[in-house]
DNA sequence: CTGAAAGCGCTTACAG
DNA sequence: CTGAAAGCGCTTACAG
């Protein structure tokens, strides 16, 4: 494997001239010399060492994609299809810009700081929310630009990309109301611990209030985890004397679980219960009936996060921006007019 | 940010003594000195620079996870839930061993070689199959240990982890035969271009032959892509005069598409058509009826790939091993006895 | 057990 | 336009 020295020797120039052609300092090397050097580099498949370069420049062109580990699980969040999709898009966008992406699961902030330092990481994007305390600490301690997805703190200087979650909850609930539903339930993993979920919940409440309705606490299900949680909710709904006519779930998988669970205990969807999900992910098109859901644009989220990060890397003053992405309702077959 | 020099100065020892404590060369530093140095390192949150270390050692503890880009799409394969799951597990396992993981999409081998060189990558794992020609070239040109998932070439020295795809196709078909089915169709993306799919197809044929049956070419669907492809297959089946009584799909999503498509044109599953999928991924539990499918153990695949890679990194003679992982049939509700 | 020197593959001022 | 020297933060022989 040849080094800059070998190339310089063979070209009969100094190491620094080779360095100048690598770095396209056209003003510092004559066209003839450049051509000769480039030919020799090509001939030897010479690739400059990023490790040597970053030792000097304190910059590596590595972006860390941060994946929280918590929530009673040491498993990588990459297993979540949404996370995979988001990281996939981010990787594509960063590759186009000639950045390298390092994927880092972490529980504690110190792990991130260590990696950041040891590799001279140029920037970071946190995918999936962590515990608020951890995220806050990370924002405060990070020494490189950092973009947080799906979480924002008003009192902190930070870069974030979020969804208009309130609008999502509102849109879905309003749609159900317009379809004539008045008995509308809500199922979510953690209404009060997660800001994202809480915003959707507030949207739900606000829509109800607009129709002078109040929530029925029997129909608000907290701690609903994925499909299994949805199925459990369905069983509880089935056994109720007074059932809701519609359910809003904060995740497609939960909505699918509700549908499946209801079908198993003999309710039919949407005749006996209308259901709306959130995200417009793959399951929404798989389930029968196809799921009406609040759609988010994952590619736009990735693009926004990457653009913000690039901006922050080139401009040290760009350290505080909160981008809110729009959501929209996709109507399919899981809701019936009443 | 402190360097080894700062630590050495504050401890009143030489840089090399600090280096020895970092590297746990206990024989080369007295316990008292070590303790003092460690305290100073902790106090300053000192983290040794991997970039400086790898410049010397020619090793970086970075493992590249390679994601092919092809198939008429420049999209990152990470968007595929199976890929996300596999990479998630790999990342978990490598993190435990204190390796860093870099995710690299690539079209051409030269891109991989460049990254390999520029970062002194220690090893690589290719997830998802690429075109055979590209994979062969990669195997031959790679200068670091490389594990290929889901592809093997008998004529090459290589490390690979595959599934017993033939057995998978055979098991599923045999099960259908045992349930009394004789008219069994097959749906796959690319029967002859993909070795994995072809092996499943051969398993299907072999099971048929055991029952002295032949395939009916009307019922073998090639070019079936994901759910949409499955739905298209369903429409064609629905319009047939003589329909198969059962379908085997090489992917859960295809099987789900077949189920959904059939339901839409009025066939009921499994009464009118039995369906078996492959992978036991999330969709198999989402669809109604729940899908009978050939299960693979994605965690075992990740673990095997990582173990092989670790072995190869520590032993230069370990360069040729082909591990075949077992598959099993998970029976649910999408097949009925005839 | 401890240290001084050389060097990994580059880039950054500084001269010419 | 071109080069010689110093240095990035470490480790590796080599001495003592």
mmCIF file of N, CA, C and O in Angstrom, chain B residues 113-185:
data_model
loop_
_atom_site.group_PDB
_atom_site.id
_atom_site.type_symbol
_atom_site.label_atom_id
_atom_site.label_comp_id
_atom_site.label_asym_id
_atom_site.label_seq_id
_atom_site.Cartn_x
_atom_site.Cartn_y
_atom_site.Cartn_z
ATOM 1 N N UNK B 113 -12.900 -0.753 -1.263
ATOM 2 C CA UNK B 113 -11.452 -0.808 -1.084
ATOM 3 C C UNK B 113 -10.914 0.535 -0.606
ATOM 4 O O UNK B 113 -9.986 0.602 0.210
ATOM 5 N N UNK B 114 -11.502 1.581 -1.118
ATOM 6 C CA UNK B 114 -11.084 2.925 -0.726
ATOM 7 C C UNK B 114 -11.308 3.163 0.764
ATOM 8 O O UNK B 114 -10.420 3.637 1.477
ATOM 9 N N UNK B 115 -12.485 2.829 1.214
ATOM 10 C CA UNK B 115 -12.819 3.021 2.625
ATOM 11 C C UNK B 115 -11.954 2.130 3.505
ATOM 12 O O UNK B 115 -11.463 2.536 4.554
ATOM 13 N N UNK B 116 -11.765 0.923 3.033
ATOM 14 C CA UNK B 116 -10.946 -0.037 3.758
ATOM 15 C C UNK B 116 -9.558 0.528 4.002
ATOM 16 O O UNK B 116 -9.011 0.459 5.100
ATOM 17 N N UNK B 117 -9.012 1.104 2.945
ATOM 18 C CA UNK B 117 -7.658 1.624 3.030
ATOM 19 C C UNK B 117 -7.580 2.900 3.856
ATOM 20 O O UNK B 117 -6.697 3.063 4.684
ATOM 21 N N UNK B 118 -8.499 3.780 3.575
ATOM 22 C CA UNK B 118 -8.391 5.102 4.166
ATOM 23 C C UNK B 118 -8.588 5.076 5.676
ATOM 24 O O UNK B 118 -8.021 5.890 6.398
ATOM 25 N N UNK B 119 -9.364 4.098 6.140
ATOM 26 C CA UNK B 119 -9.612 4.007 7.584
ATOM 27 C C UNK B 119 -8.934 2.827 8.258
ATOM 28 O O UNK B 119 -9.203 2.538 9.423
ATOM 29 N N UNK B 120 -8.094 2.099 7.539
ATOM 30 C CA UNK B 120 -7.505 0.894 8.128
ATOM 31 C C UNK B 120 -8.562 0.011 8.763
ATOM 32 O O UNK B 120 -8.429 -0.426 9.915
ATOM 33 N N UNK B 121 -9.644 -0.206 8.026
ATOM 34 C CA UNK B 121 -10.732 -1.067 8.506
ATOM 35 C C UNK B 121 -10.184 -2.448 8.906
ATOM 36 O O UNK B 121 -9.370 -3.010 8.202
ATOM 37 N N UNK B 122 -10.649 -2.952 10.037
ATOM 38 C CA UNK B 122 -10.157 -4.254 10.504
ATOM 39 C C UNK B 122 -10.894 -5.442 9.910
ATOM 40 O O UNK B 122 -10.356 -6.549 9.864
ATOM 41 N N UNK B 123 -12.137 -5.227 9.514
ATOM 42 C CA UNK B 123 -12.907 -6.347 8.981
ATOM 43 C C UNK B 123 -14.216 -5.852 8.417
ATOM 44 O O UNK B 123 -14.613 -4.719 8.670
ATOM 45 N N UNK B 124 -14.881 -6.702 7.646
ATOM 46 C CA UNK B 124 -16.107 -6.265 6.982
ATOM 47 C C UNK B 124 -17.140 -7.391 6.971
ATOM 48 O O UNK B 124 -16.789 -8.575 6.918
ATOM 49 N N UNK B 125 -18.393 -6.996 7.021
ATOM 50 C CA UNK B 125 -19.491 -7.959 6.895
ATOM 51 C C UNK B 125 -20.441 -7.442 5.824
ATOM 52 O O UNK B 125 -20.931 -6.315 5.934
ATOM 53 N N UNK B 126 -20.649 -8.234 4.808
ATOM 54 C CA UNK B 126 -21.624 -7.821 3.796
ATOM 55 C C UNK B 126 -22.994 -8.392 4.123
ATOM 56 O O UNK B 126 -23.177 -9.590 4.265
ATOM 57 N N UNK B 127 -23.945 -7.481 4.227
ATOM 58 C CA UNK B 127 -25.352 -7.795 4.526
ATOM 59 C C UNK B 127 -26.117 -7.697 3.224
ATOM 60 O O UNK B 127 -25.844 -6.792 2.446
ATOM 61 N N UNK B 128 -27.033 -8.570 2.985
ATOM 62 C CA UNK B 128 -27.849 -8.534 1.758
ATOM 63 C C UNK B 128 -26.977 -8.854 0.541
ATOM 64 O O UNK B 128 -25.883 -8.335 0.390
ATOM 65 N N UNK B 129 -27.469 -9.686 -0.328
ATOM 66 C CA UNK B 129 -26.671 -10.062 -1.495
ATOM 67 C C UNK B 129 -26.536 -8.941 -2.513
ATOM 68 O O UNK B 129 -27.439 -8.139 -2.695
ATOM 69 N N UNK B 130 -25.380 -8.897 -3.114
ATOM 70 C CA UNK B 130 -25.142 -7.993 -4.243
ATOM 71 C C UNK B 130 -25.162 -8.852 -5.516
ATOM 72 O O UNK B 130 -25.431 -10.040 -5.445
ATOM 73 N N UNK B 131 -24.871 -8.265 -6.640
ATOM 74 C CA UNK B 131 -24.714 -9.065 -7.847
ATOM 75 C C UNK B 131 -23.548 -10.027 -7.640
ATOM 76 O O UNK B 131 -22.520 -9.648 -7.077
ATOM 77 N N UNK B 132 -23.674 -11.225 -8.145
ATOM 78 C CA UNK B 132 -22.616 -12.211 -7.937
ATOM 79 C C UNK B 132 -21.253 -11.701 -8.376
ATOM 80 O O UNK B 132 -20.253 -11.894 -7.687
ATOM 81 N N UNK B 133 -21.199 -11.052 -9.522
ATOM 82 C CA UNK B 133 -19.904 -10.605 -10.043
ATOM 83 C C UNK B 133 -19.248 -9.633 -9.069
ATOM 84 O O UNK B 133 -18.033 -9.683 -8.847
ATOM 85 N N UNK B 134 -20.045 -8.766 -8.486
ATOM 86 C CA UNK B 134 -19.500 -7.784 -7.549
ATOM 87 C C UNK B 134 -19.006 -8.484 -6.284
ATOM 88 O O UNK B 134 -17.919 -8.208 -5.779
ATOM 89 N N UNK B 135 -19.820 -9.403 -5.781
ATOM 90 C CA UNK B 135 -19.429 -10.109 -4.566
ATOM 91 C C UNK B 135 -18.136 -10.902 -4.786
ATOM 92 O O UNK B 135 -17.230 -10.896 -3.952
ATOM 93 N N UNK B 136 -18.033 -11.564 -5.907
ATOM 94 C CA UNK B 136 -16.817 -12.330 -6.216
ATOM 95 C C UNK B 136 -15.604 -11.403 -6.235
ATOM 96 O O UNK B 136 -14.559 -11.713 -5.667
ATOM 97 N N UNK B 137 -15.762 -10.288 -6.917
ATOM 98 C CA UNK B 137 -14.652 -9.349 -7.025
ATOM 99 C C UNK B 137 -14.248 -8.841 -5.636
ATOM 100 O O UNK B 137 -13.069 -8.743 -5.304
ATOM 101 N N UNK B 138 -15.264 -8.553 -4.835
ATOM 102 C CA UNK B 138 -15.001 -8.061 -3.489
ATOM 103 C C UNK B 138 -14.201 -9.084 -2.684
ATOM 104 O O UNK B 138 -13.215 -8.751 -2.020
ATOM 105 N N UNK B 139 -14.627 -10.315 -2.750
ATOM 106 C CA UNK B 139 -13.946 -11.371 -2.003
ATOM 107 C C UNK B 139 -12.491 -11.468 -2.434
ATOM 108 O O UNK B 139 -11.581 -11.596 -1.611
ATOM 109 N N UNK B 140 -12.278 -11.368 -3.735
ATOM 110 C CA UNK B 140 -10.916 -11.529 -4.236
ATOM 111 C C UNK B 140 -10.022 -10.335 -3.953
ATOM 112 O O UNK B 140 -8.818 -10.472 -3.794
ATOM 113 N N UNK B 141 -10.629 -9.170 -3.864
ATOM 114 C CA UNK B 141 -9.798 -7.973 -3.716
ATOM 115 C C UNK B 141 -9.651 -7.487 -2.284
ATOM 116 O O UNK B 141 -8.768 -6.687 -1.992
ATOM 117 N N UNK B 142 -10.521 -7.939 -1.416
ATOM 118 C CA UNK B 142 -10.484 -7.428 -0.054
ATOM 119 C C UNK B 142 -9.159 -7.753 0.628
ATOM 120 O O UNK B 142 -8.641 -8.854 0.516
ATOM 121 N N UNK B 143 -8.657 -6.769 1.348
ATOM 122 C CA UNK B 143 -7.403 -7.005 2.060
ATOM 123 C C UNK B 143 -7.623 -7.222 3.541
ATOM 124 O O UNK B 143 -6.682 -7.336 4.305
ATOM 125 N N UNK B 144 -8.871 -7.211 3.958
ATOM 126 C CA UNK B 144 -9.155 -7.495 5.360
ATOM 127 C C UNK B 144 -10.169 -8.624 5.395
ATOM 128 O O UNK B 144 -10.833 -8.894 4.411
ATOM 129 N N UNK B 145 -10.270 -9.280 6.562
ATOM 130 C CA UNK B 145 -11.268 -10.348 6.701
ATOM 131 C C UNK B 145 -12.648 -9.861 6.304
ATOM 132 O O UNK B 145 -13.018 -8.719 6.604
ATOM 133 N N UNK B 146 -13.378 -10.711 5.644
ATOM 134 C CA UNK B 146 -14.687 -10.344 5.091
ATOM 135 C C UNK B 146 -15.642 -11.511 5.267
ATOM 136 O O UNK B 146 -15.316 -12.635 4.903
ATOM 137 N N UNK B 147 -16.791 -11.247 5.857
ATOM 138 C CA UNK B 147 -17.823 -12.284 5.978
ATOM 139 C C UNK B 147 -19.002 -11.894 5.094
ATOM 140 O O UNK B 147 -19.475 -10.758 5.155
ATOM 141 N N UNK B 148 -19.449 -12.820 4.276
ATOM 142 C CA UNK B 148 -20.582 -12.565 3.393
ATOM 143 C C UNK B 148 -21.820 -13.256 3.962
ATOM 144 O O UNK B 148 -21.762 -14.435 4.301
ATOM 145 N N UNK B 149 -22.906 -12.513 4.058
ATOM 146 C CA UNK B 149 -24.152 -13.119 4.506
ATOM 147 C C UNK B 149 -24.991 -13.516 3.294
ATOM 148 O O UNK B 149 -25.111 -12.751 2.339
ATOM 149 N N UNK B 150 -25.542 -14.700 3.345
ATOM 150 C CA UNK B 150 -26.519 -15.152 2.346
ATOM 151 C C UNK B 150 -25.976 -15.349 0.936
ATOM 152 O O UNK B 150 -26.713 -15.213 -0.034
ATOM 153 N N UNK B 151 -24.714 -15.659 0.828
ATOM 154 C CA UNK B 151 -24.172 -16.021 -0.483
ATOM 155 C C UNK B 151 -22.878 -16.798 -0.280
ATOM 156 O O UNK B 151 -22.047 -16.421 0.547
ATOM 157 N N UNK B 152 -22.706 -17.840 -1.060
ATOM 158 C CA UNK B 152 -21.463 -18.601 -0.993
ATOM 159 C C UNK B 152 -21.045 -19.044 -2.386
ATOM 160 O O UNK B 152 -21.887 -19.354 -3.221
ATOM 161 N N UNK B 153 -19.736 -19.040 -2.629
ATOM 162 C CA UNK B 153 -19.211 -19.576 -3.884
ATOM 163 C C UNK B 153 -18.252 -20.710 -3.543
ATOM 164 O O UNK B 153 -17.258 -20.496 -2.841
ATOM 165 N N UNK B 154 -18.552 -21.873 -4.050
ATOM 166 C CA UNK B 154 -17.741 -23.039 -3.697
ATOM 167 C C UNK B 154 -16.308 -22.942 -4.192
ATOM 168 O O UNK B 154 -15.403 -23.521 -3.617
ATOM 169 N N UNK B 155 -16.118 -22.224 -5.277
ATOM 170 C CA UNK B 155 -14.784 -22.193 -5.876
ATOM 171 C C UNK B 155 -13.885 -21.104 -5.287
ATOM 172 O O UNK B 155 -12.755 -20.945 -5.718
ATOM 173 N N UNK B 156 -14.413 -20.380 -4.317
ATOM 174 C CA UNK B 156 -13.618 -19.285 -3.742
ATOM 175 C C UNK B 156 -13.305 -19.570 -2.280
ATOM 176 O O UNK B 156 -14.093 -20.182 -1.578
ATOM 177 N N UNK B 157 -12.144 -19.080 -1.837
ATOM 178 C CA UNK B 157 -11.851 -19.092 -0.404
ATOM 179 C C UNK B 157 -12.638 -17.950 0.210
ATOM 180 O O UNK B 157 -12.408 -16.787 -0.137
ATOM 181 N N UNK B 158 -13.545 -18.247 1.101
ATOM 182 C CA UNK B 158 -14.345 -17.155 1.648
ATOM 183 C C UNK B 158 -15.029 -17.550 2.945
ATOM 184 O O UNK B 158 -15.123 -18.723 3.277
ATOM 185 N N UNK B 159 -15.458 -16.540 3.661
ATOM 186 C CA UNK B 159 -16.209 -16.760 4.892
ATOM 187 C C UNK B 159 -17.661 -16.386 4.625
ATOM 188 O O UNK B 159 -17.932 -15.283 4.159
ATOM 189 N N UNK B 160 -18.562 -17.280 4.931
ATOM 190 C CA UNK B 160 -19.972 -16.973 4.663
ATOM 191 C C UNK B 160 -20.907 -17.598 5.694
ATOM 192 O O UNK B 160 -20.591 -18.612 6.313
ATOM 193 N N UNK B 161 -22.027 -16.954 5.870
ATOM 194 C CA UNK B 161 -23.109 -17.464 6.715
ATOM 195 C C UNK B 161 -24.363 -17.495 5.878
ATOM 196 O O UNK B 161 -24.826 -16.445 5.432
ATOM 197 N N UNK B 162 -24.894 -18.672 5.680
ATOM 198 C CA UNK B 162 -26.084 -18.780 4.859
ATOM 199 C C UNK B 162 -27.153 -19.548 5.615
ATOM 200 O O UNK B 162 -26.923 -20.080 6.689
ATOM 201 N N UNK B 163 -28.317 -19.590 4.994
ATOM 202 C CA UNK B 163 -29.411 -20.399 5.521
ATOM 203 C C UNK B 163 -29.464 -21.698 4.742
ATOM 204 O O UNK B 163 -28.990 -21.763 3.615
ATOM 205 N N UNK B 164 -30.076 -22.687 5.318
ATOM 206 C CA UNK B 164 -30.326 -23.904 4.553
ATOM 207 C C UNK B 164 -31.578 -23.655 3.715
ATOM 208 O O UNK B 164 -32.671 -24.102 4.046
ATOM 209 N N UNK B 165 -31.376 -22.930 2.634
ATOM 210 C CA UNK B 165 -32.513 -22.490 1.828
ATOM 211 C C UNK B 165 -33.217 -23.652 1.144
ATOM 212 O O UNK B 165 -34.437 -23.649 1.009
ATOM 213 N N UNK B 166 -32.427 -24.619 0.733
ATOM 214 C CA UNK B 166 -33.044 -25.781 0.093
ATOM 215 C C UNK B 166 -33.999 -26.447 1.072
ATOM 216 O O UNK B 166 -35.153 -26.748 0.752
ATOM 217 N N UNK B 167 -33.536 -26.638 2.282
ATOM 218 C CA UNK B 167 -34.373 -27.255 3.313
ATOM 219 C C UNK B 167 -35.631 -26.418 3.555
ATOM 220 O O UNK B 167 -36.716 -26.962 3.744
ATOM 221 N N UNK B 168 -35.468 -25.105 3.550
ATOM 222 C CA UNK B 168 -36.621 -24.236 3.766
ATOM 223 C C UNK B 168 -37.703 -24.472 2.719
ATOM 224 O O UNK B 168 -38.876 -24.673 3.049
ATOM 225 N N UNK B 169 -37.296 -24.474 1.461
ATOM 226 C CA UNK B 169 -38.247 -24.706 0.378
ATOM 227 C C UNK B 169 -38.858 -26.098 0.474
ATOM 228 O O UNK B 169 -40.064 -26.299 0.262
ATOM 229 N N UNK B 170 -37.998 -27.028 0.849
ATOM 230 C CA UNK B 170 -38.440 -28.419 0.947
ATOM 231 C C UNK B 170 -39.444 -28.602 2.088
ATOM 232 O O UNK B 170 -40.523 -29.175 1.922
ATOM 233 N N UNK B 171 -39.086 -28.091 3.256
ATOM 234 C CA UNK B 171 -39.931 -28.211 4.458
ATOM 235 C C UNK B 171 -41.328 -27.660 4.213
ATOM 236 O O UNK B 171 -42.333 -28.290 4.567
ATOM 237 N N UNK B 172 -41.366 -26.475 3.644
ATOM 238 C CA UNK B 172 -42.645 -25.797 3.437
ATOM 239 C C UNK B 172 -43.509 -26.597 2.466
ATOM 240 O O UNK B 172 -44.696 -26.829 2.710
ATOM 241 N N UNK B 173 -42.878 -27.045 1.381
ATOM 242 C CA UNK B 173 -43.624 -27.776 0.358
ATOM 243 C C UNK B 173 -44.105 -29.121 0.906
ATOM 244 O O UNK B 173 -45.249 -29.526 0.722
ATOM 245 N N UNK B 174 -43.202 -29.784 1.614
ATOM 246 C CA UNK B 174 -43.533 -31.078 2.213
ATOM 247 C C UNK B 174 -44.720 -30.944 3.158
ATOM 248 O O UNK B 174 -45.629 -31.783 3.181
ATOM 249 N N UNK B 175 -44.720 -29.883 3.922
ATOM 250 C CA UNK B 175 -45.815 -29.657 4.864
ATOM 251 C C UNK B 175 -47.144 -29.514 4.113
ATOM 252 O O UNK B 175 -48.163 -30.099 4.494
ATOM 253 N N UNK B 176 -47.098 -28.759 3.027
ATOM 254 C CA UNK B 176 -48.316 -28.594 2.224
ATOM 255 C C UNK B 176 -48.772 -29.940 1.663
ATOM 256 O O UNK B 176 -49.968 -30.258 1.664
ATOM 257 N N UNK B 177 -47.807 -30.728 1.216
ATOM 258 C CA UNK B 177 -48.138 -32.050 0.667
ATOM 259 C C UNK B 177 -48.773 -32.924 1.747
ATOM 260 O O UNK B 177 -49.772 -33.602 1.512
ATOM 261 N N UNK B 178 -48.192 -32.861 2.916
ATOM 262 C CA UNK B 178 -48.724 -33.665 4.023
ATOM 263 C C UNK B 178 -50.135 -33.225 4.411
ATOM 264 O O UNK B 178 -50.915 -34.008 4.941
ATOM 265 N N UNK B 179 -50.407 -31.948 4.179
ATOM 266 C CA UNK B 179 -51.750 -31.460 4.481
ATOM 267 C C UNK B 179 -52.727 -31.797 3.345
ATOM 268 O O UNK B 179 -53.866 -31.354 3.363
ATOM 269 N N UNK B 180 -52.227 -32.538 2.382
ATOM 270 C CA UNK B 180 -53.124 -33.000 1.326
ATOM 271 C C UNK B 180 -53.099 -32.181 0.047
ATOM 272 O O UNK B 180 -53.801 -32.491 -0.919
ATOM 273 N N UNK B 181 -52.291 -31.123 0.018
ATOM 274 C CA UNK B 181 -52.238 -30.299 -1.187
ATOM 275 C C UNK B 181 -51.428 -30.994 -2.278
ATOM 276 O O UNK B 181 -50.427 -31.644 -2.008
ATOM 277 N N UNK B 182 -51.903 -30.838 -3.499
ATOM 278 C CA UNK B 182 -51.160 -31.382 -4.640
ATOM 279 C C UNK B 182 -50.891 -30.292 -5.668
ATOM 280 O O UNK B 182 -49.967 -30.390 -6.451
ATOM 281 N N UNK B 183 -51.700 -29.265 -5.649
ATOM 282 C CA UNK B 183 -51.563 -28.184 -6.630
ATOM 283 C C UNK B 183 -50.910 -26.994 -5.941
ATOM 284 O O UNK B 183 -51.587 -26.109 -5.416
ATOM 285 N N UNK B 184 -49.586 -27.000 -5.948
ATOM 286 C CA UNK B 184 -48.839 -26.031 -5.149
ATOM 287 C C UNK B 184 -48.046 -25.104 -6.053
ATOM 288 O O UNK B 184 -47.235 -25.556 -6.867
ATOM 289 N N UNK B 185 -48.258 -23.815 -5.889
ATOM 290 C CA UNK B 185 -47.539 -22.840 -6.693
ATOM 291 C C UNK B 185 -46.369 -22.234 -5.935
ATOM 292 O O UNK B 185 -46.170 -22.497 -4.746
#
